[in-house]
Amino acid sequence: MLATLTPLGWTFMLLSIGSVSALTFWCFKKVLFPPHDEPDLPGGLGP
Amino acid sequence: MSNAPQQQQWGSRLGVILAVAGSAVGLGNFLRFPGNAAENGGGAFMIPYFLALVLVGIPIGWAEWAMGRYGGRKGFHSAPAILGVWCKGAWGRYAGMFGVLIPLGVYFYYVLIESWCLYYFWKYCTGGIGVVAGSDVIDAQVPTTHGFFGDVVGAAEHGALFTGANGMHPVLLAFGITVVLNVWFVYRGLSKGIETVCKYAMPVMALLGLVILLRVLTLDAPAATVGQTVNDGLGYLWNPNFEKLTDFKTWVAATGQIFFSLSVGFGVIINYASYMKKKDDVVLSGLTASATNEFFEVVLGGLITVTASVVFVGAFLTSQATGGSMSLGFKTLPMVFAQMPGGNFFGAAFFLILFLAAITSSLSMLQPTKAFFEEALGIDKVKSTTLVTLWGLAGNAFVLWYSKGLTALDTIDFWVGSVFIMVVAAVQIVAFGWIFGLDRGIAEAHEGAQMRIPKFFQFVIKYVAPAYLFVILIGFCTNNMPGYIDTLLGKVSTTAKADLKTHRQIGNDFPDEPKRTYSWKQVDGPPVTLSDAKAKAPSFPFQEPANAKNFDVKFELAVSDGTNSKTYPIVVGVDVESPGAARLTWVFLIVTIVALLAITAAGAKRWRREGRDLDGLQPAAD
């Protein structure tokens, strides 16, 4: 039942942790340092 | 123009993101996720987990953010009013009532768990909960932690917390403090209350979590205990078992984890987003809040609790605790902290994290209800805060009193905190993609957005998410609902199994597990029929008798390995009192539902009288 972390276990762990960490970092970078001159995207329901 | 009263607003973009993330990050991130993953395939669990994140969690979250902000521009802040607008009619309003029932109903028990965290935190600050380091785990530590937890929750008898031998239990003081903090911060409003708490609590939680993570990852194998290494602990959780992917239950568990963790369908995001301005970004904000929740769940939740538990108490006891989040947190981890150098500090830090995670969530449960009372009844914030406090206290008192076996808590958690959430999410995604119209919905979401919702997700929102949600809802109900319905009907199912001490004895007497055979024989108690007298842990049904009182059934369990055999006495408790408590809980819920429906109807009358666009026939104002 108990086994030490296998190479496949390492892969799943690092991929999972790496992907959510990278996504979180990317999101906060975009939120905290937004581009200044980016126009609003077109769309919307109008008045 | 709307006749809505002056709206509250968030102080900053980061504030609303942290508030939504704070609402989502809760006990489930640290306790439920690792237990769920370990039970359902380890690393392989992450495949359906991430698939559910992409196909259900993030898309429904985006829809909810956009719906909330659009409703806010019409001067509405509660799920009934906003879903009435998106669904273009009364049925949406009454379905939206569940978006108030869910946060209020979950608050009934969640604030109690929050107060347990505060009480454990206090105990660790003042010397721990009495677990003796180095003592035998099963003979001494398990009885201590289980007994302490049982006392704290009043599991022995209904009303035990109020009528114990030493008077009222001190956890009630922690409960009082917790309620006062919640009410105070909600009364202070969005920016000064909820946003301020989340702005401080979230970084503190992340920092404390990283400190504990560092400690766990650098643990030495403790000589005095079971001697597993950190690598074993990580392997227990992360080594993939691909066979589990062929079991539908794994997919239901993974989707359920994503669903309940992100707080979609909860009625909170729709309320929080309603206080945003037209040009505020909902796409990136929604994604950031989801990503933050995932960071706490996968990185901190996935590396700390189960790893430490396996290192110090072994795989067997950890596996016994992973079925329920509360067992892992309140019964198993205290044994870990007792063995760990500096255990009281890390115990206090851990329960402080849980308390902060819980309070940022419970605040988000009060706010939607408060907003609903204000706009439906036309009352000010003093009256709405008073009303939500009293209603919340009535629910808290009910759950506190009917504490035996935690039946009331468990009943509300299943129906309100699980089933109804999926129903609200289904209504939301159908309203967004089909009734309001996908193109209009996406255009609304893109207002002020720094990033676009990719085309792929537009297809997902329209077709995949509703279908996926429907299949999982059916699967979830098929797996879990029969047991809860049987309980309401008085049909109690009990599993006969050896206690931990006997289990260890059997392991010592017959170390070769595959060779073991079992034979159960009842020797005392009302006659019962076992599902399989040769099984390791058979179950037996029992119909609730009149004047139900819990009782014990005694068995002899004969174990053999083909050469030797031995008989062990087993006593199994039969809980026939839980159906009565579950039915009373439903009576309480039905009264709550009827009252909320009446308030929704009163609100609709009021909004119509005020000339507000409650059926969503006009475009929203800027």
GROMACS .gro file of N, CA, C and O in nm, chain B residues 441-550:
model
  440
  488GLY      N    1  -2.428   3.726  -2.354
  488GLY     CA    2  -2.361   3.697  -2.227
  488GLY      C    3  -2.210   3.719  -2.239
  488GLY      O    4  -2.148   3.780  -2.151
  489ILE      N    5  -2.152   3.669  -2.348
  489ILE     CA    6  -2.007   3.686  -2.367
  489ILE      C    7  -1.973   3.833  -2.386
  489ILE      O    8  -1.873   3.883  -2.331
  490ALA      N    9  -2.058   3.905  -2.461
  490ALA     CA   10  -2.034   4.048  -2.481
  490ALA      C   11  -2.038   4.121  -2.347
  490ALA      O   12  -1.956   4.211  -2.321
  491GLU      N   13  -2.131   4.083  -2.262
  491GLU     CA   14  -2.139   4.144  -2.129
  491GLU      C   15  -2.012   4.113  -2.049
  491GLU      O   16  -1.955   4.202  -1.986
  492ALA      N   17  -1.967   3.988  -2.055
  492ALA     CA   18  -1.845   3.950  -1.981
  492ALA      C   19  -1.724   4.029  -2.033
  492ALA      O   20  -1.633   4.064  -1.957
  493HIS      N   21  -1.721   4.059  -2.164
  493HIS     CA   22  -1.605   4.127  -2.222
  493HIS      C   23  -1.601   4.276  -2.195
  493HIS      O   24  -1.500   4.340  -2.223
  494GLU      N   25  -1.709   4.332  -2.140
  494GLU     CA   26  -1.708   4.475  -2.107
  494GLU      C   27  -1.594   4.503  -2.009
  494GLU      O   28  -1.590   4.447  -1.900
  495GLY      N   29  -1.502   4.589  -2.048
  495GLY     CA   30  -1.392   4.627  -1.960
  495GLY      C   31  -1.288   4.519  -1.937
  495GLY      O   32  -1.202   4.531  -1.850
  496ALA      N   33  -1.297   4.410  -2.014
  496ALA     CA   34  -1.209   4.296  -1.987
  496ALA      C   35  -1.070   4.316  -2.046
  496ALA      O   36  -1.056   4.364  -2.158
  497GLN      N   37  -0.971   4.276  -1.968
  497GLN     CA   38  -0.832   4.285  -2.012
  497GLN      C   39  -0.797   4.166  -2.101
  497GLN      O   40  -0.701   4.172  -2.176
  498MET      N   41  -0.870   4.060  -2.088
  498MET     CA   42  -0.849   3.943  -2.173
  498MET      C   43  -0.985   3.890  -2.220
  498MET      O   44  -1.086   3.912  -2.154
  499ARG      N   45  -0.985   3.825  -2.335
  499ARG     CA   46  -1.109   3.769  -2.389
  499ARG      C   47  -1.130   3.626  -2.338
  499ARG      O   48  -1.032   3.556  -2.309
  500ILE      N   49  -1.253   3.585  -2.332
  500ILE     CA   50  -1.281   3.445  -2.306
  500ILE      C   51  -1.256   3.370  -2.437
  500ILE      O   52  -1.319   3.402  -2.539
  501PRO      N   53  -1.162   3.275  -2.439
  501PRO     CA   54  -1.130   3.207  -2.566
  501PRO      C   55  -1.254   3.139  -2.626
  501PRO      O   56  -1.345   3.098  -2.554
  502LYS      N   57  -1.256   3.133  -2.761
  502LYS     CA   58  -1.369   3.073  -2.833
  502LYS      C   59  -1.402   2.934  -2.781
  502LYS      O   60  -1.518   2.895  -2.774
  503PHE      N   61  -1.295   2.860  -2.748
  503PHE     CA   62  -1.314   2.723  -2.697
  503PHE      C   63  -1.409   2.723  -2.578
  503PHE      O   64  -1.498   2.639  -2.567
  504PHE      N   65  -1.390   2.822  -2.488
  504PHE     CA   66  -1.473   2.826  -2.368
  504PHE      C   67  -1.617   2.865  -2.400
  504PHE      O   68  -1.709   2.832  -2.327
  505GLN      N   69  -1.636   2.938  -2.510
  505GLN     CA   70  -1.773   2.977  -2.546
  505GLN      C   71  -1.853   2.852  -2.584
  505GLN      O   72  -1.970   2.837  -2.549
  506PHE      N   73  -1.787   2.762  -2.655
  506PHE     CA   74  -1.849   2.633  -2.689
  506PHE      C   75  -1.874   2.552  -2.561
  506PHE      O   76  -1.980   2.491  -2.544
  507VAL      N   77  -1.774   2.556  -2.474
  507VAL     CA   78  -1.786   2.481  -2.347
  507VAL      C   79  -1.905   2.533  -2.266
  507VAL      O   80  -1.985   2.455  -2.212
  508ILE      N   81  -1.918   2.665  -2.257
  508ILE     CA   82  -2.026   2.724  -2.175
  508ILE      C   83  -2.162   2.684  -2.231
  508ILE      O   84  -2.255   2.653  -2.157
  509LYS      N   85  -2.172   2.686  -2.364
  509LYS     CA   86  -2.303   2.658  -2.425
  509LYS      C   87  -2.341   2.510  -2.415
  509LYS      O   88  -2.456   2.479  -2.383
  510TYR      N   89  -2.247   2.423  -2.447
  510TYR     CA   90  -2.284   2.282  -2.460
  510TYR      C   91  -2.221   2.191  -2.354
  510TYR      O   92  -2.290   2.108  -2.295
  511VAL      N   93  -2.091   2.204  -2.336
  511VAL     CA   94  -2.020   2.104  -2.257
  511VAL      C   95  -2.052   2.116  -2.107
  511VAL      O   96  -2.085   2.016  -2.042
  512ALA      N   97  -2.044   2.239  -2.055
  512ALA     CA   98  -2.063   2.256  -1.910
  512ALA      C   99  -2.202   2.211  -1.864
  512ALA      O  100  -2.212   2.137  -1.765
  513PRO      N  101  -2.313   2.249  -1.935
  513PRO     CA  102  -2.444   2.200  -1.888
  513PRO      C  103  -2.453   2.048  -1.893
  513PRO      O  104  -2.506   1.986  -1.799
  514ALA      N  105  -2.400   1.988  -2.003
  514ALA     CA  106  -2.410   1.842  -2.016
  514ALA      C  107  -2.325   1.773  -1.909
  514ALA      O  108  -2.370   1.678  -1.843
  515TYR      N  109  -2.202   1.822  -1.892
  515TYR     CA  110  -2.110   1.765  -1.792
  515TYR      C  111  -2.172   1.775  -1.653
  515TYR      O  112  -2.173   1.679  -1.574
  516LEU      N  113  -2.229   1.892  -1.626
  516LEU     CA  114  -2.291   1.917  -1.495
  516LEU      C  115  -2.408   1.822  -1.472
  516LEU      O  116  -2.426   1.767  -1.363
  517PHE      N  117  -2.488   1.803  -1.577
  517PHE     CA  118  -2.605   1.716  -1.566
  517PHE      C  119  -2.562   1.573  -1.533
  517PHE      O  120  -2.616   1.509  -1.443
  518VAL      N  121  -2.461   1.523  -1.606
  518VAL     CA  122  -2.414   1.386  -1.584
  518VAL      C  123  -2.358   1.370  -1.442
  518VAL      O  124  -2.389   1.274  -1.371
  519ILE      N  125  -2.280   1.469  -1.400
  519ILE     CA  126  -2.219   1.459  -1.267
  519ILE      C  127  -2.326   1.471  -1.159
  519ILE      O  128  -2.321   1.402  -1.056
  520LEU      N  129  -2.426   1.558  -1.181
  520LEU     CA  130  -2.533   1.572  -1.082
  520LEU      C  131  -2.607   1.439  -1.065
  520LEU      O  132  -2.635   1.396  -0.953
  521ILE      N  133  -2.636   1.374  -1.178
  521ILE     CA  134  -2.703   1.244  -1.171
  521ILE      C  135  -2.613   1.143  -1.098
  521ILE      O  136  -2.658   1.069  -1.010
  522GLY      N  137  -2.485   1.144  -1.134
  522GLY     CA  138  -2.391   1.051  -1.071
  522GLY      C  139  -2.378   1.076  -0.922
  522GLY      O  140  -2.380   0.983  -0.841
  523PHE      N  141  -2.368   1.204  -0.886
  523PHE     CA  142  -2.352   1.240  -0.745
  523PHE      C  143  -2.475   1.196  -0.665
  523PHE      O  144  -2.463   1.138  -0.557
  524CYS      N  145  -2.592   1.223  -0.721
  524CYS     CA  146  -2.716   1.187  -0.650
  524CYS      C  147  -2.732   1.035  -0.642
  524CYS      O  148  -2.774   0.981  -0.539
  525THR      N  149  -2.698   0.965  -0.751
  525THR     CA  150  -2.710   0.819  -0.751
  525THR      C  151  -2.618   0.758  -0.646
  525THR      O  152  -2.654   0.664  -0.575
  526ASN      N  153  -2.498   0.814  -0.634
  526ASN     CA  154  -2.400   0.760  -0.539
  526ASN      C  155  -2.439   0.788  -0.394
  526ASN      O  156  -2.417   0.706  -0.306
  527ASN      N  157  -2.492   0.907  -0.370
  527ASN     CA  158  -2.504   0.951  -0.231
  527ASN      C  159  -2.646   0.964  -0.178
  527ASN      O  160  -2.668   0.954  -0.058
  528MET      N  161  -2.742   0.991  -0.269
  528MET     CA  162  -2.875   1.026  -0.219
  528MET      C  163  -2.950   0.909  -0.152
  528MET      O  164  -3.021   0.931  -0.053
  529PRO      N  165  -2.938   0.786  -0.203
  529PRO     CA  166  -3.015   0.678  -0.141
  529PRO      C  167  -2.991   0.666   0.009
  529PRO      O  168  -3.087   0.646   0.086
  530GLY      N  169  -2.867   0.680   0.051
  530GLY     CA  170  -2.836   0.669   0.194
  530GLY      C  171  -2.907   0.776   0.275
  530GLY      O  172  -2.961   0.750   0.382
  531TYR      N  173  -2.908   0.900   0.222
  531TYR     CA  174  -2.972   1.010   0.296
  531TYR      C  175  -3.123   0.996   0.297
  531TYR      O  176  -3.189   1.029   0.396
  532ILE      N  177  -3.178   0.946   0.186
  532ILE     CA  178  -3.324   0.925   0.181
  532ILE      C  179  -3.362   0.812   0.276
  532ILE      O  180  -3.461   0.821   0.350
  533ASP      N  181  -3.284   0.704   0.276
  533ASP     CA  182  -3.309   0.593   0.369
  533ASP      C  183  -3.309   0.642   0.514
  533ASP      O  184  -3.392   0.602   0.595
  534THR      N  185  -3.214   0.730   0.544
  534THR     CA  186  -3.208   0.783   0.681
  534THR      C  187  -3.337   0.857   0.715
  534THR      O  188  -3.393   0.840   0.824
  535LEU      N  189  -3.384   0.941   0.621
  535LEU     CA  190  -3.509   1.015   0.647
  535LEU      C  191  -3.626   0.918   0.668
  535LEU      O  192  -3.718   0.947   0.745
  536LEU      N  193  -3.621   0.803   0.598
  536LEU     CA  194  -3.729   0.705   0.610
  536LEU      C  195  -3.710   0.610   0.728
  536LEU      O  196  -3.790   0.519   0.748
  537GLY      N  197  -3.603   0.630   0.802
  537GLY     CA  198  -3.580   0.548   0.920
  537GLY      C  199  -3.508   0.417   0.894
  537GLY      O  200  -3.502   0.331   0.980
  538LYS      N  201  -3.455   0.402   0.771
  538LYS     CA  202  -3.382   0.278   0.741
  538LYS      C  203  -3.234   0.304   0.767
  538LYS      O  204  -3.168   0.373   0.689
  539VAL      N  205  -3.184   0.248   0.875
  539VAL     CA  206  -3.045   0.273   0.914
  539VAL      C  207  -2.956   0.160   0.865
  539VAL      O  208  -2.987   0.043   0.888
  540SER      N  209  -2.849   0.195   0.797
  540SER     CA  210  -2.754   0.093   0.754
  540SER      C  211  -2.626   0.108   0.836
  540SER      O  212  -2.571   0.218   0.848
  541THR      N  213  -2.580   0.000   0.895
  541THR     CA  214  -2.462   0.005   0.982
  541THR      C  215  -2.357  -0.092   0.930
  541THR      O  216  -2.390  -0.204   0.887
  542THR      N  217  -2.232  -0.050   0.933
  542THR     CA  218  -2.123  -0.137   0.891
  542THR      C  219  -2.060  -0.201   1.015
  542THR      O  220  -2.025  -0.131   1.110
  543ALA      N  221  -2.046  -0.332   1.011
  543ALA     CA  222  -1.980  -0.403   1.120
  543ALA      C  223  -1.832  -0.415   1.086
  543ALA      O  224  -1.797  -0.472   0.982
  544LYS      N  225  -1.747  -0.358   1.170
  544LYS     CA  226  -1.602  -0.371   1.145
  544LYS      C  227  -1.527  -0.365   1.277
  544LYS      O  228  -1.578  -0.314   1.378
  545ALA      N  229  -1.407  -0.417   1.272
  545ALA     CA  230  -1.324  -0.419   1.392
  545ALA      C  231  -1.279  -0.278   1.427
  545ALA      O  232  -1.253  -0.198   1.338
  546ASP      N  233  -1.270  -0.248   1.559
  546ASP     CA  234  -1.215  -0.118   1.595
  546ASP      C  235  -1.064  -0.119   1.572
  546ASP      O  236  -1.005  -0.223   1.538
  547LEU      N  237  -1.000  -0.003   1.589
  547LEU     CA  238  -0.858   0.009   1.553
  547LEU      C  239  -0.771  -0.088   1.631
  547LEU      O  240  -0.678  -0.149   1.577
  548LYS      N  241  -0.804  -0.105   1.761
  548LYS     CA  242  -0.724  -0.192   1.846
  548LYS      C  243  -0.732  -0.337   1.797
  548LYS      O  244  -0.630  -0.406   1.783
  549THR      N  245  -0.856  -0.382   1.770
  549THR     CA  246  -0.875  -0.519   1.722
  549THR      C  247  -0.814  -0.535   1.583
  549THR      O  248  -0.755  -0.640   1.552
  550HIS      N  249  -0.828  -0.431   1.502
  550HIS     CA  250  -0.771  -0.436   1.368
  550HIS      C  251  -0.620  -0.459   1.374
  550HIS      O  252  -0.562  -0.540   1.301
  551ARG      N  253  -0.556  -0.388   1.467
  551ARG     CA  254  -0.411  -0.405   1.483
  551ARG      C  255  -0.379  -0.546   1.533
  551ARG      O  256  -0.282  -0.608   1.488
  552GLN      N  257  -0.463  -0.595   1.626
  552GLN     CA  258  -0.439  -0.729   1.680
  552GLN      C  259  -0.450  -0.834   1.569
  552GLN      O  260  -0.368  -0.925   1.560
  553ILE      N  261  -0.551  -0.818   1.484
  553ILE     CA  262  -0.568  -0.913   1.372
  553ILE      C  263  -0.446  -0.906   1.280
  553ILE      O  264  -0.395  -1.009   1.234
  554GLY      N  265  -0.398  -0.783   1.256
  554GLY     CA  266  -0.279  -0.766   1.171
  554GLY      C  267  -0.158  -0.836   1.229
  554GLY      O  268  -0.076  -0.894   1.156
  555ASN      N  269  -0.143  -0.832   1.362
  555ASN     CA  270  -0.030  -0.898   1.427
  555ASN      C  271  -0.046  -1.051   1.423
  555ASN      O  272   0.051  -1.124   1.402
  556ASP      N  273  -0.171  -1.098   1.447
  556ASP     CA  274  -0.195  -1.242   1.453
  556ASP      C  275  -0.189  -1.308   1.315
  556ASP      O  276  -0.146  -1.422   1.301
  557PHE      N  277  -0.236  -1.233   1.215
  557PHE     CA  278  -0.242  -1.288   1.078
  557PHE      C  279  -0.181  -1.188   0.979
  557PHE      O  280  -0.253  -1.115   0.910
  558PRO      N  281  -0.048  -1.182   0.976
  558PRO     CA  282   0.017  -1.078   0.895
  558PRO      C  283  -0.007  -1.092   0.743
  558PRO      O  284   0.003  -0.993   0.672
  559ASP      N  285  -0.038  -1.212   0.698
  559ASP     CA  286  -0.055  -1.231   0.553
  559ASP      C  287  -0.201  -1.199   0.515
  559ASP      O  288  -0.287  -1.287   0.513
  560GLU      N  289  -0.227  -1.073   0.484
  560GLU     CA  290  -0.365  -1.028   0.464
  560GLU      C  291  -0.440  -1.103   0.353
  560GLU      O  292  -0.557  -1.139   0.371
  561PRO      N  293  -0.377  -1.129   0.237
  561PRO     CA  294  -0.453  -1.196   0.130
  561PRO      C  295  -0.504  -1.334   0.170
  561PRO      O  296  -0.603  -1.383   0.115
  562LYS      N  297  -0.439  -1.399   0.266
  562LYS     CA  298  -0.482  -1.535   0.306
  562LYS      C  299  -0.595  -1.534   0.407
  562LYS      O  300  -0.653  -1.638   0.437
  563ARG      N  301  -0.626  -1.418   0.464
  563ARG     CA  302  -0.725  -1.413   0.572
  563ARG      C  303  -0.866  -1.442   0.522
  563ARG      O  304  -0.904  -1.395   0.414
  564THR      N  305  -0.942  -1.517   0.603
  564THR     CA  306  -1.085  -1.530   0.578
  564THR      C  307  -1.157  -1.485   0.705
  564THR      O  308  -1.101  -1.492   0.816
  565TYR      N  309  -1.281  -1.438   0.687
  565TYR     CA  310  -1.355  -1.382   0.800
  565TYR      C  311  -1.489  -1.453   0.814
  565TYR      O  312  -1.548  -1.496   0.715
  566SER      N  313  -1.537  -1.465   0.937
  566SER     CA  314  -1.669  -1.522   0.960
  566SER      C  315  -1.734  -1.450   1.079
  566SER      O  316  -1.680  -1.450   1.190
  567TRP      N  317  -1.849  -1.386   1.053
  567TRP     CA  318  -1.918  -1.307   1.156
  567TRP      C  319  -2.034  -1.388   1.216
  567TRP      O  320  -2.107  -1.454   1.143
  568LYS      N  321  -2.050  -1.377   1.350
  568LYS     CA  322  -2.162  -1.442   1.416
  568LYS      C  323  -2.215  -1.349   1.525
  568LYS      O  324  -2.138  -1.304   1.611
  569GLN      N  325  -2.345  -1.321   1.518
  569GLN     CA  326  -2.403  -1.232   1.619
  569GLN      C  327  -2.423  -1.308   1.749
  569GLN      O  328  -2.472  -1.422   1.749
  570VAL      N  329  -2.386  -1.246   1.862
  570VAL     CA  330  -2.401  -1.314   1.990
  570VAL      C  331  -2.493  -1.238   2.087
  570VAL      O  332  -2.533  -1.292   2.189
  571ASP      N  333  -2.525  -1.113   2.055
  571ASP     CA  334  -2.611  -1.038   2.147
  571ASP      C  335  -2.676  -0.922   2.072
  571ASP      O  336  -2.628  -0.879   1.968
  572GLY      N  337  -2.785  -0.870   2.128
  572GLY     CA  338  -2.855  -0.756   2.070
  572GLY      C  339  -2.970  -0.799   1.982
  572GLY      O  340  -2.986  -0.919   1.952
  573PRO      N  341  -3.054  -0.704   1.941
  573PRO     CA  342  -3.166  -0.736   1.853
  573PRO      C  343  -3.115  -0.804   1.726
  573PRO      O  344  -3.012  -0.764   1.671
  574PRO      N  345  -3.185  -0.908   1.679
  574PRO     CA  346  -3.132  -0.982   1.563
  574PRO      C  347  -3.120  -0.895   1.437
  574PRO      O  348  -3.210  -0.817   1.407
  575VAL      N  349  -3.007  -0.911   1.370
  575VAL     CA  350  -2.983  -0.835   1.246
  575VAL      C  351  -2.939  -0.932   1.137
  575VAL      O  352  -2.889  -1.042   1.166
  576THR      N  353  -2.958  -0.891   1.011
  576THR     CA  354  -2.918  -0.974   0.898
  576THR      C  355  -2.799  -0.910   0.827
  576THR      O  356  -2.812  -0.800   0.772
  577LEU      N  357  -2.686  -0.978   0.830
  577LEU     CA  358  -2.565  -0.924   0.768
  577LEU      C  359  -2.571  -0.939   0.616
  577LEU      O  360  -2.625  -1.038   0.564
  578SER      N  361  -2.511  -0.840   0.546
  578SER     CA  362  -2.510  -0.846   0.400
  578SER      C  363  -2.427  -0.964   0.351
  578SER      O  364  -2.461  -1.029   0.252
  579ASP      N  365  -2.318  -0.995   0.422
  579ASP     CA  366  -2.233  -1.108   0.385
  579ASP      C  367  -2.151  -1.145   0.508
  579ASP      O  368  -2.057  -1.072   0.545
  580ALA      N  369  -2.187  -1.256   0.572
  580ALA     CA  370  -2.122  -1.294   0.698
  580ALA      C  371  -1.976  -1.334   0.678
  580ALA      O  372  -1.904  -1.354   0.775
  581LYS      N  373  -1.931  -1.346   0.552
  581LYS     CA  374  -1.791  -1.382   0.526
  581LYS      C  375  -1.707  -1.261   0.482
  581LYS      O  376  -1.591  -1.275   0.445
  582ALA      N  377  -1.769  -1.144   0.482
  582ALA     CA  378  -1.697  -1.024   0.437
  582ALA      C  379  -1.611  -0.967   0.549
  582ALA      O  380  -1.634  -0.997   0.667
  583LYS      N  381  -1.514  -0.886   0.512
  583LYS     CA  382  -1.428  -0.824   0.612
  583LYS      C  383  -1.508  -0.723   0.695
  583LYS      O  384  -1.490  -0.712   0.816
  584ALA      N  385  -1.596  -0.647   0.627
  584ALA     CA  386  -1.677  -0.546   0.697
  584ALA      C  387  -1.818  -0.547   0.637
  584ALA      O  388  -1.851  -0.461   0.555
  585PRO      N  389  -1.902  -0.642   0.680
  585PRO     CA  390  -2.038  -0.647   0.624
  585PRO      C  391  -2.126  -0.536   0.682
  585PRO      O  392  -2.091  -0.476   0.783
  586SER      N  393  -2.238  -0.512   0.618
  586SER     CA  394  -2.332  -0.413   0.671
  586SER      C  395  -2.463  -0.482   0.704
  586SER      O  396  -2.487  -0.595   0.661
  587PHE      N  397  -2.545  -0.413   0.781
  587PHE     CA  398  -2.678  -0.468   0.811
  587PHE      C  399  -2.779  -0.354   0.825
  587PHE      O  400  -2.745  -0.248   0.877
  588PRO      N  401  -2.901  -0.377   0.774
  588PRO     CA  402  -3.004  -0.272   0.786
  588PRO      C  403  -3.080  -0.285   0.917
  588PRO      O  404  -3.085  -0.395   0.975
  589PHE      N  405  -3.138  -0.176   0.961
  589PHE     CA  406  -3.224  -0.182   1.080
  589PHE      C  407  -3.330  -0.073   1.068
  589PHE      O  408  -3.297   0.043   1.044
  590GLN      N  409  -3.456  -0.111   1.081
  590GLN     CA  410  -3.563  -0.012   1.073
  590GLN      C  411  -3.577   0.059   1.206
  590GLN      O  412  -3.581  -0.004   1.312
  591GLU      N  413  -3.582   0.191   1.199
  591GLU     CA  414  -3.594   0.274   1.319
  591GLU      C  415  -3.716   0.230   1.402
  591GLU      O  416  -3.828   0.231   1.352
  592PRO      N  417  -3.695   0.191   1.529
  592PRO     CA  418  -3.808   0.151   1.612
  592PRO      C  419  -3.880   0.273   1.671
  592PRO      O  420  -3.828   0.384   1.666
  593ALA      N  421  -3.998   0.251   1.726
  593ALA     CA  422  -4.065   0.360   1.798
  593ALA      C  423  -3.980   0.392   1.922
  593ALA      O  424  -3.916   0.304   1.978
  594ASN      N  425  -3.984   0.515   1.965
  594ASN     CA  426  -3.902   0.560   2.079
  594ASN      C  427  -3.756   0.516   2.062
  594ASN      O  428  -3.697   0.451   2.147
  595ALA      N  429  -3.701   0.550   1.946
  595ALA     CA  430  -3.568   0.503   1.908
  595ALA      C  431  -3.462   0.542   2.011
  595ALA      O  432  -3.455   0.657   2.053
  596LYS      N  433  -3.384   0.446   2.050
  596LYS     CA  434  -3.267   0.470   2.136
  596LYS      C  435  -3.151   0.389   2.079
  596LYS      O  436  -3.166   0.271   2.048
  597ASN      N  437  -3.037   0.452   2.067
  597ASN     CA  438  -2.921   0.381   2.012
  597ASN      C  439  -2.888   0.257   2.096
  597ASN      O  440  -2.908   0.257   2.218
   0.00000   0.00000   0.00000
